[in-house]
Amino acid sequence: MRKLAHPVINDDDLLGQLGHSRSARAKSVAARHAEIAVRYQAYRDHRGNPWTLPEDASFVPLRPTLNHLYEVPPVALGFINSLRKSVDGACPVCGRDSLGTLDHYLPKADYSEYSFFSLNLVPACDRCNNARNNLARGANVGERPLHPYFDAFAERRVMTIRAEPDWRAPRLTPIPFDVEGDELVIVQWHIENVVRPAGIDKYLANLWGSLIGRPRTFLGATATHEAVSAKLAEQIDIEVAVGKSLNAWRSCFYHGLMIDEAALEYLITLV
């Protein structure tokens, strides 16, 4: 979960280049280029919001062709492979420390005209990509995935963890942080429908096991509130530097412990 700069790609020019492609599939959509360009602008205007950007059924007959152009891109769409490898650090979609694929923010199964639209393609990990599948929005108005290109609030910390005893094996749950109103609705839905299905609960349990297994490695040898808090803050700084996001999973793990007085008191007893 992190804010990304928009890809520096002129999608409208790429549509024109497709018309000159040797690919038969590329040529077969040439008659719809003007309509696709209109849809691209609508996406920009609505910032990809599935609540205000309805599906266009007129593209259903072209869906196999449009999706194939994404899956086997001609030279004109060579940016797709480059975009897939353009980001390092934590996954911008879920926050896990892995990448390797592209996530269609609006799923190509329902919005095939955006199959190869750069602003709809987000570098991501396969866990969250597969977990969300074609889910574009929730049941209640405003519930949707966080958009790494358009949701600027993802630049700050919007997720932490809640720890609940028994401290030998606490319940560790990802929760929203420092968000309210529409932002809270988005983050809460995103956590429940993207982050948790991607496996964060087990990931956090493993982190806890590593922490209490070798507490002095992570927390130092000074058993005071100030010293342990400072060590957790150092761990956060490290994870933010590595993951390039305040919302990387390990960053959220250490942050949640640092702001939880009961968790801190328990950790002090281990040092």
XYZ file of C-alpha atoms in Angstrom:
271
model
C 0.000 0.000 0.000
C 1.800 3.050 -1.237
C 1.476 6.049 -3.536
C 3.185 5.718 -6.920
C 3.987 8.374 -9.501
C 1.941 8.077 -12.676
C 3.676 6.125 -15.443
C 5.285 8.455 -17.976
C 3.444 6.953 -20.932
C 1.296 8.624 -23.590
C -1.507 6.107 -23.878
C -3.318 8.044 -26.600
C -0.225 7.958 -28.822
C 0.096 4.231 -28.205
C -3.407 3.733 -29.584
C -2.293 5.401 -32.775
C 0.803 3.215 -32.956
C -1.353 0.114 -32.582
C -3.013 0.996 -35.870
C 0.347 0.556 -37.597
C 1.199 -2.683 -35.789
C 1.696 -5.893 -37.746
C -0.470 -7.646 -35.173
C -3.811 -8.668 -36.651
C -5.423 -8.244 -33.234
C -4.068 -4.719 -32.939
C -5.472 -3.815 -36.342
C -8.836 -5.332 -35.436
C -9.473 -2.747 -32.706
C -8.445 0.253 -34.824
C -12.059 1.189 -35.515
C -12.655 1.645 -31.765
C -9.573 3.759 -31.002
C -11.527 7.010 -30.688
C -13.981 5.408 -28.254
C -11.163 3.857 -26.228
C -9.471 7.267 -26.039
C -12.707 8.729 -24.654
C -12.772 5.984 -22.026
C -9.141 6.732 -21.136
C -10.063 10.343 -20.465
C -13.058 9.274 -18.388
C -10.721 7.110 -16.294
C -8.434 10.095 -15.704
C -11.371 12.367 -14.861
C -12.831 9.865 -12.389
C -9.433 8.760 -11.061
C -10.318 5.150 -11.803
C -13.150 5.159 -9.249
C -15.426 2.161 -9.988
C -18.335 3.927 -8.261
C -18.383 6.737 -10.817
C -16.924 4.946 -13.829
C -19.532 2.433 -15.030
C -18.689 -0.523 -17.232
C -19.226 -0.117 -20.974
C -20.914 -3.217 -22.384
C -20.093 -2.198 -25.947
C -16.547 -3.506 -25.444
C -17.660 -7.018 -24.470
C -17.335 -8.418 -28.038
C -13.759 -7.092 -28.168
C -12.819 -8.400 -24.719
C -10.824 -11.465 -25.901
C -8.870 -9.342 -28.383
C -8.160 -6.493 -25.962
C -7.082 -8.875 -23.215
C -4.845 -10.815 -25.611
C -3.083 -7.574 -26.540
C -2.201 -7.202 -22.860
C -1.129 -10.818 -22.408
C 0.923 -10.973 -25.628
C 1.769 -7.320 -26.261
C 2.942 -6.204 -29.704
C 5.949 -3.879 -29.961
C 3.694 -0.818 -29.598
C 2.755 -2.025 -26.098
C 6.280 -2.947 -25.038
C 5.924 -0.667 -22.005
C 3.889 -3.405 -20.294
C 6.916 -5.570 -19.546
C 8.936 -2.511 -18.505
C 6.193 -1.312 -16.165
C 6.046 -4.724 -14.515
C 9.704 -4.303 -13.494
C 9.642 -0.586 -12.792
C 9.117 -0.657 -9.021
C 11.065 -2.182 -6.145
C 10.352 -2.336 -2.432
C 7.001 -3.310 -0.947
C 4.040 -4.191 -3.127
C 2.146 -0.923 -3.796
C -1.153 -2.787 -3.621
C -0.906 -4.883 -0.440
C 2.397 -3.921 1.233
C 4.023 -7.352 1.161
C 7.745 -7.447 0.410
C 7.479 -8.905 -3.086
C 6.567 -7.872 -6.632
C 6.659 -9.416 -10.091
C 3.323 -8.907 -11.832
C 0.836 -6.209 -12.803
C -2.528 -5.674 -11.180
C -5.416 -4.303 -13.240
C -6.985 -1.798 -10.868
C -10.259 -2.104 -12.758
C -10.330 -5.786 -13.763
C -9.891 -6.508 -17.445
C -12.710 -9.066 -17.241
C -15.179 -6.202 -16.827
C -13.243 -3.207 -18.149
C -11.411 -4.702 -21.116
C -10.909 -1.282 -22.741
C -8.416 -0.612 -19.927
C -6.515 -3.873 -20.429
C -3.372 -2.059 -21.554
C -4.060 1.440 -20.201
C -1.005 2.410 -18.157
C -2.945 4.138 -15.358
C -4.913 0.931 -14.804
C -1.765 -1.227 -14.541
C -0.085 -1.273 -11.127
C 3.122 -3.214 -10.326
C 2.101 -5.709 -7.651
C 2.697 -9.142 -6.174
C 0.822 -12.188 -7.393
C -0.638 -12.916 -3.940
C -2.816 -9.821 -3.745
C -3.466 -9.830 -7.474
C -4.874 -13.359 -7.339
C -6.656 -12.782 -4.030
C -8.660 -9.777 -5.259
C -9.416 -11.401 -8.617
C -12.204 -9.356 -10.291
C -13.504 -7.603 -7.174
C -13.642 -3.895 -8.047
C -15.750 -2.464 -5.225
C -17.638 -3.343 -2.075
C -21.329 -3.577 -1.241
C -21.504 -0.142 0.352
C -20.982 3.161 -1.444
C -17.345 4.248 -1.414
C -15.887 0.817 -0.667
C -13.140 0.133 -3.198
C -9.446 -0.735 -3.468
C -6.885 1.930 -2.747
C -5.499 3.293 -6.031
C -1.682 3.680 -5.868
C -1.639 6.264 -8.670
C -4.493 8.482 -7.495
C -4.933 8.092 -3.718
C -2.352 10.581 -2.466
C -3.179 9.831 1.174
C -1.280 6.534 0.769
C 1.928 8.573 1.008
C 1.444 8.649 4.772
C 0.874 5.779 7.176
C -2.673 4.503 6.763
C -2.237 1.016 8.267
C -0.835 -0.350 11.496
C -1.501 -3.476 13.579
C -3.489 -4.171 16.719
C -2.008 -6.690 19.163
C -4.228 -8.556 21.619
C -2.922 -10.959 24.298
C -2.227 -13.791 25.244
C 1.256 -12.310 24.602
C 2.815 -15.733 24.060
C 0.812 -15.932 20.836
C -1.103 -12.661 20.434
C -3.765 -11.950 17.897
C -2.193 -9.509 15.410
C -4.628 -7.699 13.143
C -3.999 -5.077 10.452
C -6.151 -1.990 11.031
C -6.526 1.505 9.520
C -4.439 4.300 11.018
C -4.887 8.085 10.910
C -7.701 8.043 8.340
C -11.328 9.106 8.554
C -14.331 9.680 6.325
C -13.963 8.436 2.749
C -10.323 7.518 3.315
C -11.263 5.268 6.229
C -13.913 3.530 4.119
C -11.366 2.832 1.378
C -8.568 1.675 3.687
C -10.827 -0.558 5.776
C -12.254 -2.242 2.689
C -8.797 -2.575 1.154
C -7.390 -4.230 4.276
C -10.213 -6.752 4.493
C -10.456 -7.568 0.781
C -6.892 -7.166 -0.485
C -4.343 -7.124 2.342
C -5.683 -9.906 4.551
C -6.442 -12.325 1.678
C -2.815 -11.777 0.577
C -1.656 -13.448 3.812
C -0.716 -10.710 6.264
C -2.161 -12.472 9.328
C 0.198 -15.444 9.044
C 3.046 -13.120 8.069
C 2.575 -11.091 11.268
C 2.468 -14.241 13.402
C 5.806 -15.313 11.925
C 7.298 -11.885 12.623
C 6.185 -12.108 16.231
C 7.784 -15.534 16.546
C 11.090 -14.173 15.236
C 10.906 -11.169 17.563
C 10.299 -13.054 20.792
C 12.658 -15.835 19.761
C 15.596 -13.412 19.680
C 14.375 -10.267 21.460
C 17.794 -8.704 22.037
C 18.625 -8.967 18.341
C 15.662 -6.724 17.574
C 15.259 -4.718 20.788
C 18.749 -4.385 22.244
C 19.833 -5.235 25.774
C 18.373 -2.301 27.733
C 15.077 -3.133 29.407
C 13.476 0.318 29.565
C 10.439 1.789 27.883
C 12.528 4.439 26.136
C 15.180 2.005 24.901
C 12.727 -0.556 23.514
C 10.645 2.171 21.876
C 13.775 3.580 20.261
C 14.730 0.148 18.895
C 11.260 -0.343 17.432
C 11.516 3.092 15.828
C 14.853 2.040 14.301
C 13.234 -1.082 12.893
C 10.469 1.041 11.375
C 13.035 3.315 9.728
C 14.839 0.300 8.268
C 11.647 -1.237 6.892
C 10.457 2.059 5.413
C 13.829 2.462 3.685
C 13.717 -1.084 2.308
C 10.020 -1.182 1.450
C 9.763 2.452 0.346
C 6.472 2.702 2.186
C 5.204 3.419 5.672
C 2.578 0.748 4.981
C 4.931 -2.132 4.245
C 3.911 -5.063 6.415
C 6.998 -5.127 8.655
C 6.837 -1.367 9.127
C 3.214 -1.714 10.268
C 4.177 -4.580 12.587
C 6.809 -2.591 14.471
C 4.698 0.571 14.463
C 1.728 -1.200 16.032
C 3.904 -2.570 18.828
C 5.588 0.780 19.416
C 2.297 2.616 20.010
C 0.788 -0.158 22.171
C 1.728 0.336 25.833
C 0.715 -3.188 26.856
C 2.773 -4.742 24.065
C 5.752 -2.572 25.009
C 5.545 -3.637 28.641
C 5.587 -7.280 27.594
C 8.529 -6.815 25.255
C 10.500 -5.091 28.013
C 10.223 -8.250 30.110
C 11.902 -10.245 27.313
C 14.993 -8.033 27.061
